[in-house]
Amino acid sequence: MNKTNKNWIKEHITDTYVKKAQLDGYRSRAAYKLIEINSKYKIFKKNMNVIDLGSAPGGWSQVAAEIVGNSGKIFSVDLLEMTPIKNTEFIQGDFSDTEVLMELEKKISNLDIDLVISDMAPNISGIKTVDQSRAIYLNELVLDFSVNWLKPNGSMLVKSFVGADFDNYIKTIKTLFKRVIRIKPDASRSRSSEIFILGHEKLE
């Protein structure tokens, strides 16, 4: 095991949010990013229909399902397998694959979608320009889906990474939503370049 992996494991084991997730029953520390964002911006309400893209292992879907309650519905998609969560329909597959997208669209065809959330990130190559390009591509897929499926005044929360094309992506979101907010939750590691973008209230 190399030094980088050893350092990551040590950081992970001692991480406050990792320990808290284990105590609270959440599948990942990422749950606290969403909890913090919702506490400040109130993106969830009871009875919502929510799409969670890049959902595994399920931390965000857990939070969403708890808040929307039994009258709401979560639809989650990820390449990796995800253990079932109450009131959540899971599709295992690549969201960028047309067949997977069509399967999701079939499930939600008669529903009003209130919120799209995405904690997706590309497989990291270590080459900054390549990784940024891949991240923005995923971001654009989420935005395109959100524009097509969100009801008027629905919202989108997506993880992104600052770099090339990021500013252009923000400019595009601003033409489609009433407010655009950049968020760096406390639960996001300080060394990470991740940032969360909230497109609040889709324009009709």
mmCIF file with all atom_site columns, C-alpha atoms in Angstrom:
data_model
loop_
_atom_site.group_PDB
_atom_site.id
_atom_site.type_symbol
_atom_site.label_atom_id
_atom_site.label_alt_id
_atom_site.label_comp_id
_atom_site.label_asym_id
_atom_site.label_entity_id
_atom_site.label_seq_id
_atom_site.pdbx_PDB_ins_code
_atom_site.Cartn_x
_atom_site.Cartn_y
_atom_site.Cartn_z
_atom_site.occupancy
_atom_site.B_iso_or_equiv
_atom_site.pdbx_formal_charge
_atom_site.auth_seq_id
_atom_site.auth_comp_id
_atom_site.auth_asym_id
_atom_site.auth_atom_id
_atom_site.pdbx_PDB_model_num
ATOM 1   C CA . MET A 1 1   ? 0.000   0.000  0.000   1.00 0.00 ? 1   MET A CA 1
ATOM 2   C CA . ASN A 1 2   ? 1.469   3.366  -1.005  1.00 0.00 ? 2   ASN A CA 1
ATOM 3   C CA . LYS A 1 3   ? 1.729   6.400  1.245   1.00 0.00 ? 3   LYS A CA 1
ATOM 4   C CA . THR A 1 4   ? -1.169  8.227  -0.422  1.00 0.00 ? 4   THR A CA 1
ATOM 5   C CA . ASN A 1 5   ? -3.558  5.333  0.205   1.00 0.00 ? 5   ASN A CA 1
ATOM 6   C CA . LYS A 1 6   ? -2.369  4.991  3.812   1.00 0.00 ? 6   LYS A CA 1
ATOM 7   C CA . ASN A 1 7   ? -2.968  8.701  4.419   1.00 0.00 ? 7   ASN A CA 1
ATOM 8   C CA . TRP A 1 8   ? -6.453  8.502  2.877   1.00 0.00 ? 8   TRP A CA 1
ATOM 9   C CA . ILE A 1 9   ? -7.412  5.533  5.036   1.00 0.00 ? 9   ILE A CA 1
ATOM 10  C CA . LYS A 1 10  ? -6.122  7.269  8.174   1.00 0.00 ? 10  LYS A CA 1
ATOM 11  C CA . GLU A 1 11  ? -8.034  10.445 7.306   1.00 0.00 ? 11  GLU A CA 1
ATOM 12  C CA . HIS A 1 12  ? -11.194 8.474  6.542   1.00 0.00 ? 12  HIS A CA 1
ATOM 13  C CA . ILE A 1 13  ? -11.097 6.482  9.793   1.00 0.00 ? 13  ILE A CA 1
ATOM 14  C CA . THR A 1 14  ? -10.585 9.590  11.931  1.00 0.00 ? 14  THR A CA 1
ATOM 15  C CA . ASP A 1 15  ? -13.026 11.794 9.967   1.00 0.00 ? 15  ASP A CA 1
ATOM 16  C CA . THR A 1 16  ? -15.721 13.320 12.215  1.00 0.00 ? 16  THR A CA 1
ATOM 17  C CA . TYR A 1 17  ? -18.450 12.936 9.584   1.00 0.00 ? 17  TYR A CA 1
ATOM 18  C CA . VAL A 1 18  ? -17.513 9.308  8.873   1.00 0.00 ? 18  VAL A CA 1
ATOM 19  C CA . LYS A 1 19  ? -17.902 8.535  12.573  1.00 0.00 ? 19  LYS A CA 1
ATOM 20  C CA . LYS A 1 20  ? -21.156 10.496 12.742  1.00 0.00 ? 20  LYS A CA 1
ATOM 21  C CA . ALA A 1 21  ? -22.562 8.639  9.703   1.00 0.00 ? 21  ALA A CA 1
ATOM 22  C CA . GLN A 1 22  ? -21.809 5.321  11.379  1.00 0.00 ? 22  GLN A CA 1
ATOM 23  C CA . LEU A 1 23  ? -23.614 6.428  14.546  1.00 0.00 ? 23  LEU A CA 1
ATOM 24  C CA . ASP A 1 24  ? -26.605 7.928  12.710  1.00 0.00 ? 24  ASP A CA 1
ATOM 25  C CA . GLY A 1 25  ? -27.016 5.055  10.278  1.00 0.00 ? 25  GLY A CA 1
ATOM 26  C CA . TYR A 1 26  ? -26.167 6.907  7.088   1.00 0.00 ? 26  TYR A CA 1
ATOM 27  C CA . ARG A 1 27  ? -24.315 5.069  4.350   1.00 0.00 ? 27  ARG A CA 1
ATOM 28  C CA . SER A 1 28  ? -21.841 7.854  3.657   1.00 0.00 ? 28  SER A CA 1
ATOM 29  C CA . ARG A 1 29  ? -20.514 11.099 5.105   1.00 0.00 ? 29  ARG A CA 1
ATOM 30  C CA . ALA A 1 30  ? -21.986 12.802 2.010   1.00 0.00 ? 30  ALA A CA 1
ATOM 31  C CA . ALA A 1 31  ? -25.370 12.692 3.748   1.00 0.00 ? 31  ALA A CA 1
ATOM 32  C CA . TYR A 1 32  ? -24.293 15.610 5.943   1.00 0.00 ? 32  TYR A CA 1
ATOM 33  C CA . LYS A 1 33  ? -23.531 17.793 2.929   1.00 0.00 ? 33  LYS A CA 1
ATOM 34  C CA . LEU A 1 34  ? -27.138 17.429 1.829   1.00 0.00 ? 34  LEU A CA 1
ATOM 35  C CA . ILE A 1 35  ? -28.496 17.852 5.360   1.00 0.00 ? 35  ILE A CA 1
ATOM 36  C CA . GLU A 1 36  ? -26.508 21.082 5.737   1.00 0.00 ? 36  GLU A CA 1
ATOM 37  C CA . ILE A 1 37  ? -27.620 22.423 2.349   1.00 0.00 ? 37  ILE A CA 1
ATOM 38  C CA . ASN A 1 38  ? -31.256 21.638 3.094   1.00 0.00 ? 38  ASN A CA 1
ATOM 39  C CA . SER A 1 39  ? -31.020 23.218 6.548   1.00 0.00 ? 39  SER A CA 1
ATOM 40  C CA . LYS A 1 40  ? -29.953 26.495 4.956   1.00 0.00 ? 40  LYS A CA 1
ATOM 41  C CA . TYR A 1 41  ? -31.876 26.537 1.676   1.00 0.00 ? 41  TYR A CA 1
ATOM 42  C CA . LYS A 1 42  ? -34.944 24.345 2.398   1.00 0.00 ? 42  LYS A CA 1
ATOM 43  C CA . ILE A 1 43  ? -34.796 22.480 -0.911  1.00 0.00 ? 43  ILE A CA 1
ATOM 44  C CA . PHE A 1 44  ? -36.890 19.550 0.376   1.00 0.00 ? 44  PHE A CA 1
ATOM 45  C CA . LYS A 1 45  ? -40.553 19.435 1.363   1.00 0.00 ? 45  LYS A CA 1
ATOM 46  C CA . LYS A 1 46  ? -42.941 16.673 2.294   1.00 0.00 ? 46  LYS A CA 1
ATOM 47  C CA . ASN A 1 47  ? -44.515 14.717 -0.580  1.00 0.00 ? 47  ASN A CA 1
ATOM 48  C CA . MET A 1 48  ? -41.881 15.700 -3.160  1.00 0.00 ? 48  MET A CA 1
ATOM 49  C CA . ASN A 1 49  ? -40.849 13.581 -6.127  1.00 0.00 ? 49  ASN A CA 1
ATOM 50  C CA . VAL A 1 50  ? -37.043 13.600 -6.222  1.00 0.00 ? 50  VAL A CA 1
ATOM 51  C CA . ILE A 1 51  ? -34.460 12.281 -8.691  1.00 0.00 ? 51  ILE A CA 1
ATOM 52  C CA . ASP A 1 52  ? -31.075 11.293 -7.221  1.00 0.00 ? 52  ASP A CA 1
ATOM 53  C CA . LEU A 1 53  ? -28.433 10.845 -9.918  1.00 0.00 ? 53  LEU A CA 1
ATOM 54  C CA . GLY A 1 54  ? -25.212 9.105  -8.902  1.00 0.00 ? 54  GLY A CA 1
ATOM 55  C CA . SER A 1 55  ? -26.889 7.792  -5.770  1.00 0.00 ? 55  SER A CA 1
ATOM 56  C CA . ALA A 1 56  ? -24.755 4.869  -4.513  1.00 0.00 ? 56  ALA A CA 1
ATOM 57  C CA . PRO A 1 57  ? -24.129 3.982  -1.771  1.00 0.00 ? 57  PRO A CA 1
ATOM 58  C CA . GLY A 1 58  ? -27.324 5.850  -0.912  1.00 0.00 ? 58  GLY A CA 1
ATOM 59  C CA . GLY A 1 59  ? -26.527 8.582  1.612   1.00 0.00 ? 59  GLY A CA 1
ATOM 60  C CA . TRP A 1 60  ? -28.382 11.297 -0.297  1.00 0.00 ? 60  TRP A CA 1
ATOM 61  C CA . SER A 1 61  ? -31.339 9.014  -1.087  1.00 0.00 ? 61  SER A CA 1
ATOM 62  C CA . GLN A 1 62  ? -31.594 8.172  2.627   1.00 0.00 ? 62  GLN A CA 1
ATOM 63  C CA . VAL A 1 63  ? -31.796 11.858 3.557   1.00 0.00 ? 63  VAL A CA 1
ATOM 64  C CA . ALA A 1 64  ? -34.278 12.589 0.774   1.00 0.00 ? 64  ALA A CA 1
ATOM 65  C CA . ALA A 1 65  ? -36.536 9.653  1.666   1.00 0.00 ? 65  ALA A CA 1
ATOM 66  C CA . GLU A 1 66  ? -36.610 10.668 5.341   1.00 0.00 ? 66  GLU A CA 1
ATOM 67  C CA . ILE A 1 67  ? -37.731 14.205 4.498   1.00 0.00 ? 67  ILE A CA 1
ATOM 68  C CA . VAL A 1 68  ? -40.281 13.647 1.714   1.00 0.00 ? 68  VAL A CA 1
ATOM 69  C CA . GLY A 1 69  ? -42.074 10.956 3.698   1.00 0.00 ? 69  GLY A CA 1
ATOM 70  C CA . ASN A 1 70  ? -44.376 8.180  2.540   1.00 0.00 ? 70  ASN A CA 1
ATOM 71  C CA . SER A 1 71  ? -46.315 10.371 0.106   1.00 0.00 ? 71  SER A CA 1
ATOM 72  C CA . GLY A 1 72  ? -43.189 11.408 -1.787  1.00 0.00 ? 72  GLY A CA 1
ATOM 73  C CA . LYS A 1 73  ? -40.989 9.296  -4.027  1.00 0.00 ? 73  LYS A CA 1
ATOM 74  C CA . ILE A 1 74  ? -37.263 9.008  -4.705  1.00 0.00 ? 74  ILE A CA 1
ATOM 75  C CA . PHE A 1 75  ? -35.908 7.687  -8.004  1.00 0.00 ? 75  PHE A CA 1
ATOM 76  C CA . SER A 1 76  ? -32.203 6.868  -7.803  1.00 0.00 ? 76  SER A CA 1
ATOM 77  C CA . VAL A 1 77  ? -29.685 5.947  -10.496 1.00 0.00 ? 77  VAL A CA 1
ATOM 78  C CA . ASP A 1 78  ? -26.105 4.714  -10.244 1.00 0.00 ? 78  ASP A CA 1
ATOM 79  C CA . LEU A 1 79  ? -23.624 2.446  -11.990 1.00 0.00 ? 79  LEU A CA 1
ATOM 80  C CA . LEU A 1 80  ? -22.955 0.680  -8.698  1.00 0.00 ? 80  LEU A CA 1
ATOM 81  C CA . GLU A 1 81  ? -25.385 -1.503 -6.815  1.00 0.00 ? 81  GLU A CA 1
ATOM 82  C CA . MET A 1 82  ? -27.356 0.173  -4.018  1.00 0.00 ? 82  MET A CA 1
ATOM 83  C CA . THR A 1 83  ? -29.029 -1.602 -1.114  1.00 0.00 ? 83  THR A CA 1
ATOM 84  C CA . PRO A 1 84  ? -32.782 -0.844 -1.100  1.00 0.00 ? 84  PRO A CA 1
ATOM 85  C CA . ILE A 1 85  ? -34.080 2.242  0.690   1.00 0.00 ? 85  ILE A CA 1
ATOM 86  C CA . LYS A 1 86  ? -37.687 2.719  1.746   1.00 0.00 ? 86  LYS A CA 1
ATOM 87  C CA . ASN A 1 87  ? -39.848 4.581  -0.783  1.00 0.00 ? 87  ASN A CA 1
ATOM 88  C CA . THR A 1 88  ? -36.980 4.666  -3.293  1.00 0.00 ? 88  THR A CA 1
ATOM 89  C CA . GLU A 1 89  ? -36.900 3.108  -6.756  1.00 0.00 ? 89  GLU A CA 1
ATOM 90  C CA . PHE A 1 90  ? -33.387 2.311  -7.881  1.00 0.00 ? 90  PHE A CA 1
ATOM 91  C CA . ILE A 1 91  ? -32.087 1.822  -11.418 1.00 0.00 ? 91  ILE A CA 1
ATOM 92  C CA . GLN A 1 92  ? -28.608 0.358  -11.738 1.00 0.00 ? 92  GLN A CA 1
ATOM 93  C CA . GLY A 1 93  ? -26.876 1.700  -14.826 1.00 0.00 ? 93  GLY A CA 1
ATOM 94  C CA . ASP A 1 94  ? -24.975 4.554  -16.425 1.00 0.00 ? 94  ASP A CA 1
ATOM 95  C CA . PHE A 1 95  ? -27.100 7.709  -16.454 1.00 0.00 ? 95  PHE A CA 1
ATOM 96  C CA . SER A 1 96  ? -25.346 8.791  -19.675 1.00 0.00 ? 96  SER A CA 1
ATOM 97  C CA . ASP A 1 97  ? -26.617 5.598  -21.373 1.00 0.00 ? 97  ASP A CA 1
ATOM 98  C CA . THR A 1 98  ? -29.748 6.233  -23.488 1.00 0.00 ? 98  THR A CA 1
ATOM 99  C CA . GLU A 1 99  ? -31.405 2.989  -22.377 1.00 0.00 ? 99  GLU A CA 1
ATOM 100 C CA . VAL A 1 100 ? -30.945 3.832  -18.688 1.00 0.00 ? 100 VAL A CA 1
ATOM 101 C CA . LEU A 1 101 ? -32.307 7.331  -19.233 1.00 0.00 ? 101 LEU A CA 1
ATOM 102 C CA . MET A 1 102 ? -35.333 5.923  -21.069 1.00 0.00 ? 102 MET A CA 1
ATOM 103 C CA . GLU A 1 103 ? -35.998 3.503  -18.199 1.00 0.00 ? 103 GLU A CA 1
ATOM 104 C CA . LEU A 1 104 ? -35.959 6.391  -15.729 1.00 0.00 ? 104 LEU A CA 1
ATOM 105 C CA . GLU A 1 105 ? -38.161 8.557  -17.945 1.00 0.00 ? 105 GLU A CA 1
ATOM 106 C CA . LYS A 1 106 ? -40.690 5.741  -18.256 1.00 0.00 ? 106 LYS A CA 1
ATOM 107 C CA . LYS A 1 107 ? -40.949 5.472  -14.471 1.00 0.00 ? 107 LYS A CA 1
ATOM 108 C CA . ILE A 1 108 ? -41.537 9.205  -13.997 1.00 0.00 ? 108 ILE A CA 1
ATOM 109 C CA . SER A 1 109 ? -43.584 9.925  -17.131 1.00 0.00 ? 109 SER A CA 1
ATOM 110 C CA . ASN A 1 110 ? -46.795 10.722 -15.215 1.00 0.00 ? 110 ASN A CA 1
ATOM 111 C CA . LEU A 1 111 ? -45.214 12.544 -12.276 1.00 0.00 ? 111 LEU A CA 1
ATOM 112 C CA . ASP A 1 112 ? -44.340 16.125 -11.445 1.00 0.00 ? 112 ASP A CA 1
ATOM 113 C CA . ILE A 1 113 ? -40.646 16.223 -10.550 1.00 0.00 ? 113 ILE A CA 1
ATOM 114 C CA . ASP A 1 114 ? -39.890 18.733 -7.798  1.00 0.00 ? 114 ASP A CA 1
ATOM 115 C CA . LEU A 1 115 ? -36.153 18.305 -7.305  1.00 0.00 ? 115 LEU A CA 1
ATOM 116 C CA . VAL A 1 116 ? -33.133 16.800 -9.051  1.00 0.00 ? 116 VAL A CA 1
ATOM 117 C CA . ILE A 1 117 ? -30.043 16.149 -6.922  1.00 0.00 ? 117 ILE A CA 1
ATOM 118 C CA . SER A 1 118 ? -26.702 14.824 -8.140  1.00 0.00 ? 118 SER A CA 1
ATOM 119 C CA . ASP A 1 119 ? -23.550 13.929 -6.247  1.00 0.00 ? 119 ASP A CA 1
ATOM 120 C CA . MET A 1 120 ? -22.059 12.335 -9.380  1.00 0.00 ? 120 MET A CA 1
ATOM 121 C CA . ALA A 1 121 ? -18.372 12.607 -10.080 1.00 0.00 ? 121 ALA A CA 1
ATOM 122 C CA . PRO A 1 122 ? -16.264 11.090 -12.863 1.00 0.00 ? 122 PRO A CA 1
ATOM 123 C CA . ASN A 1 123 ? -13.664 8.411  -12.272 1.00 0.00 ? 123 ASN A CA 1
ATOM 124 C CA . ILE A 1 124 ? -10.599 10.462 -11.381 1.00 0.00 ? 124 ILE A CA 1
ATOM 125 C CA . SER A 1 125 ? -7.629  10.118 -13.723 1.00 0.00 ? 125 SER A CA 1
ATOM 126 C CA . GLY A 1 126 ? -5.394  12.544 -11.853 1.00 0.00 ? 126 GLY A CA 1
ATOM 127 C CA . ILE A 1 127 ? -5.108  14.745 -14.926 1.00 0.00 ? 127 ILE A CA 1
ATOM 128 C CA . LYS A 1 128 ? -6.852  17.944 -13.876 1.00 0.00 ? 128 LYS A CA 1
ATOM 129 C CA . THR A 1 129 ? -8.006  19.101 -17.309 1.00 0.00 ? 129 THR A CA 1
ATOM 130 C CA . VAL A 1 130 ? -9.371  15.652 -18.187 1.00 0.00 ? 130 VAL A CA 1
ATOM 131 C CA . ASP A 1 131 ? -11.168 15.262 -14.858 1.00 0.00 ? 131 ASP A CA 1
ATOM 132 C CA . GLN A 1 132 ? -12.701 18.748 -15.111 1.00 0.00 ? 132 GLN A CA 1
ATOM 133 C CA . SER A 1 133 ? -13.942 18.053 -18.631 1.00 0.00 ? 133 SER A CA 1
ATOM 134 C CA . ARG A 1 134 ? -15.556 14.806 -17.504 1.00 0.00 ? 134 ARG A CA 1
ATOM 135 C CA . ALA A 1 135 ? -17.159 16.514 -14.505 1.00 0.00 ? 135 ALA A CA 1
ATOM 136 C CA . ILE A 1 136 ? -18.671 19.284 -16.614 1.00 0.00 ? 136 ILE A CA 1
ATOM 137 C CA . TYR A 1 137 ? -19.999 16.687 -19.068 1.00 0.00 ? 137 TYR A CA 1
ATOM 138 C CA . LEU A 1 138 ? -21.864 14.988 -16.214 1.00 0.00 ? 138 LEU A CA 1
ATOM 139 C CA . ASN A 1 139 ? -23.061 18.380 -14.962 1.00 0.00 ? 139 ASN A CA 1
ATOM 140 C CA . GLU A 1 140 ? -24.447 19.190 -18.398 1.00 0.00 ? 140 GLU A CA 1
ATOM 141 C CA . LEU A 1 141 ? -26.310 15.876 -18.525 1.00 0.00 ? 141 LEU A CA 1
ATOM 142 C CA . VAL A 1 142 ? -27.908 16.644 -15.157 1.00 0.00 ? 142 VAL A CA 1
ATOM 143 C CA . LEU A 1 143 ? -28.853 20.152 -16.269 1.00 0.00 ? 143 LEU A CA 1
ATOM 144 C CA . ASP A 1 144 ? -30.372 18.897 -19.523 1.00 0.00 ? 144 ASP A CA 1
ATOM 145 C CA . PHE A 1 145 ? -32.413 16.307 -17.632 1.00 0.00 ? 145 PHE A CA 1
ATOM 146 C CA . SER A 1 146 ? -33.517 18.895 -15.065 1.00 0.00 ? 146 SER A CA 1
ATOM 147 C CA . VAL A 1 147 ? -34.670 21.369 -17.696 1.00 0.00 ? 147 VAL A CA 1
ATOM 148 C CA . ASN A 1 148 ? -36.678 18.642 -19.424 1.00 0.00 ? 148 ASN A CA 1
ATOM 149 C CA . TRP A 1 149 ? -38.287 17.105 -16.364 1.00 0.00 ? 149 TRP A CA 1
ATOM 150 C CA . LEU A 1 150 ? -38.502 19.591 -13.504 1.00 0.00 ? 150 LEU A CA 1
ATOM 151 C CA . LYS A 1 151 ? -41.875 21.201 -13.031 1.00 0.00 ? 151 LYS A CA 1
ATOM 152 C CA . PRO A 1 152 ? -41.970 25.032 -13.079 1.00 0.00 ? 152 PRO A CA 1
ATOM 153 C CA . ASN A 1 153 ? -40.230 26.360 -9.934  1.00 0.00 ? 153 ASN A CA 1
ATOM 154 C CA . GLY A 1 154 ? -38.565 22.993 -9.371  1.00 0.00 ? 154 GLY A CA 1
ATOM 155 C CA . SER A 1 155 ? -34.905 23.006 -8.285  1.00 0.00 ? 155 SER A CA 1
ATOM 156 C CA . MET A 1 156 ? -31.620 21.290 -9.137  1.00 0.00 ? 156 MET A CA 1
ATOM 157 C CA . LEU A 1 157 ? -28.631 20.599 -6.881  1.00 0.00 ? 157 LEU A CA 1
ATOM 158 C CA . VAL A 1 158 ? -25.491 19.323 -8.584  1.00 0.00 ? 158 VAL A CA 1
ATOM 159 C CA . LYS A 1 159 ? -21.897 18.690 -7.524  1.00 0.00 ? 159 LYS A CA 1
ATOM 160 C CA . SER A 1 160 ? -19.293 20.340 -9.724  1.00 0.00 ? 160 SER A CA 1
ATOM 161 C CA . PHE A 1 161 ? -15.587 21.178 -9.688  1.00 0.00 ? 161 PHE A CA 1
ATOM 162 C CA . VAL A 1 162 ? -14.114 24.604 -10.339 1.00 0.00 ? 162 VAL A CA 1
ATOM 163 C CA . GLY A 1 163 ? -12.010 24.734 -13.473 1.00 0.00 ? 163 GLY A CA 1
ATOM 164 C CA . ALA A 1 164 ? -12.284 25.147 -17.230 1.00 0.00 ? 164 ALA A CA 1
ATOM 165 C CA . ASP A 1 165 ? -15.858 25.613 -18.491 1.00 0.00 ? 165 ASP A CA 1
ATOM 166 C CA . PHE A 1 166 ? -17.193 26.014 -14.943 1.00 0.00 ? 166 PHE A CA 1
ATOM 167 C CA . ASP A 1 167 ? -18.057 29.704 -15.395 1.00 0.00 ? 167 ASP A CA 1
ATOM 168 C CA . ASN A 1 168 ? -19.836 28.980 -18.676 1.00 0.00 ? 168 ASN A CA 1
ATOM 169 C CA . TYR A 1 169 ? -21.842 26.256 -16.957 1.00 0.00 ? 169 TYR A CA 1
ATOM 170 C CA . ILE A 1 170 ? -22.923 28.709 -14.259 1.00 0.00 ? 170 ILE A CA 1
ATOM 171 C CA . LYS A 1 171 ? -23.923 31.259 -16.913 1.00 0.00 ? 171 LYS A CA 1
ATOM 172 C CA . THR A 1 172 ? -26.130 28.680 -18.589 1.00 0.00 ? 172 THR A CA 1
ATOM 173 C CA . ILE A 1 173 ? -27.860 27.754 -15.323 1.00 0.00 ? 173 ILE A CA 1
ATOM 174 C CA . LYS A 1 174 ? -28.568 31.431 -14.674 1.00 0.00 ? 174 LYS A CA 1
ATOM 175 C CA . THR A 1 175 ? -30.624 31.599 -17.873 1.00 0.00 ? 175 THR A CA 1
ATOM 176 C CA . LEU A 1 176 ? -32.801 28.697 -16.698 1.00 0.00 ? 176 LEU A CA 1
ATOM 177 C CA . PHE A 1 177 ? -33.357 29.262 -12.962 1.00 0.00 ? 177 PHE A CA 1
ATOM 178 C CA . LYS A 1 178 ? -34.425 32.248 -10.886 1.00 0.00 ? 178 LYS A CA 1
ATOM 179 C CA . ARG A 1 179 ? -31.443 31.973 -8.543  1.00 0.00 ? 179 ARG A CA 1
ATOM 180 C CA . VAL A 1 180 ? -28.101 30.208 -8.740  1.00 0.00 ? 180 VAL A CA 1
ATOM 181 C CA . ILE A 1 181 ? -26.163 29.632 -5.525  1.00 0.00 ? 181 ILE A CA 1
ATOM 182 C CA . ARG A 1 182 ? -22.669 28.182 -5.055  1.00 0.00 ? 182 ARG A CA 1
ATOM 183 C CA . ILE A 1 183 ? -22.327 26.161 -1.851  1.00 0.00 ? 183 ILE A CA 1
ATOM 184 C CA . LYS A 1 184 ? -19.315 24.691 -0.048  1.00 0.00 ? 184 LYS A CA 1
ATOM 185 C CA . PRO A 1 185 ? -20.764 22.726 2.900   1.00 0.00 ? 185 PRO A CA 1
ATOM 186 C CA . ASP A 1 186 ? -18.757 22.293 6.098   1.00 0.00 ? 186 ASP A CA 1
ATOM 187 C CA . ALA A 1 187 ? -18.945 18.534 5.517   1.00 0.00 ? 187 ALA A CA 1
ATOM 188 C CA . SER A 1 188 ? -17.050 18.940 2.238   1.00 0.00 ? 188 SER A CA 1
ATOM 189 C CA . ARG A 1 189 ? -13.351 18.354 2.853   1.00 0.00 ? 189 ARG A CA 1
ATOM 190 C CA . SER A 1 190 ? -11.403 21.612 2.635   1.00 0.00 ? 190 SER A CA 1
ATOM 191 C CA . ARG A 1 191 ? -8.811  20.150 0.271   1.00 0.00 ? 191 ARG A CA 1
ATOM 192 C CA . SER A 1 192 ? -11.532 19.054 -2.166  1.00 0.00 ? 192 SER A CA 1
ATOM 193 C CA . SER A 1 193 ? -12.285 21.356 -5.100  1.00 0.00 ? 193 SER A CA 1
ATOM 194 C CA . GLU A 1 194 ? -15.897 20.184 -5.156  1.00 0.00 ? 194 GLU A CA 1
ATOM 195 C CA . ILE A 1 195 ? -18.626 22.784 -4.989  1.00 0.00 ? 195 ILE A CA 1
ATOM 196 C CA . PHE A 1 196 ? -22.380 22.373 -5.078  1.00 0.00 ? 196 PHE A CA 1
ATOM 197 C CA . ILE A 1 197 ? -24.546 24.410 -7.415  1.00 0.00 ? 197 ILE A CA 1
ATOM 198 C CA . LEU A 1 198 ? -28.177 25.074 -6.539  1.00 0.00 ? 198 LEU A CA 1
ATOM 199 C CA . GLY A 1 199 ? -30.406 26.117 -9.405  1.00 0.00 ? 199 GLY A CA 1
ATOM 200 C CA . HIS A 1 200 ? -33.382 27.383 -7.438  1.00 0.00 ? 200 HIS A CA 1
ATOM 201 C CA . GLU A 1 201 ? -36.821 27.594 -9.049  1.00 0.00 ? 201 GLU A CA 1
ATOM 202 C CA . LYS A 1 202 ? -36.749 26.671 -12.707 1.00 0.00 ? 202 LYS A CA 1
ATOM 203 C CA . LEU A 1 203 ? -38.125 29.337 -15.009 1.00 0.00 ? 203 LEU A CA 1
ATOM 204 C CA . GLU A 1 204 ? -41.230 28.402 -16.974 1.00 0.00 ? 204 GLU A CA 1
#
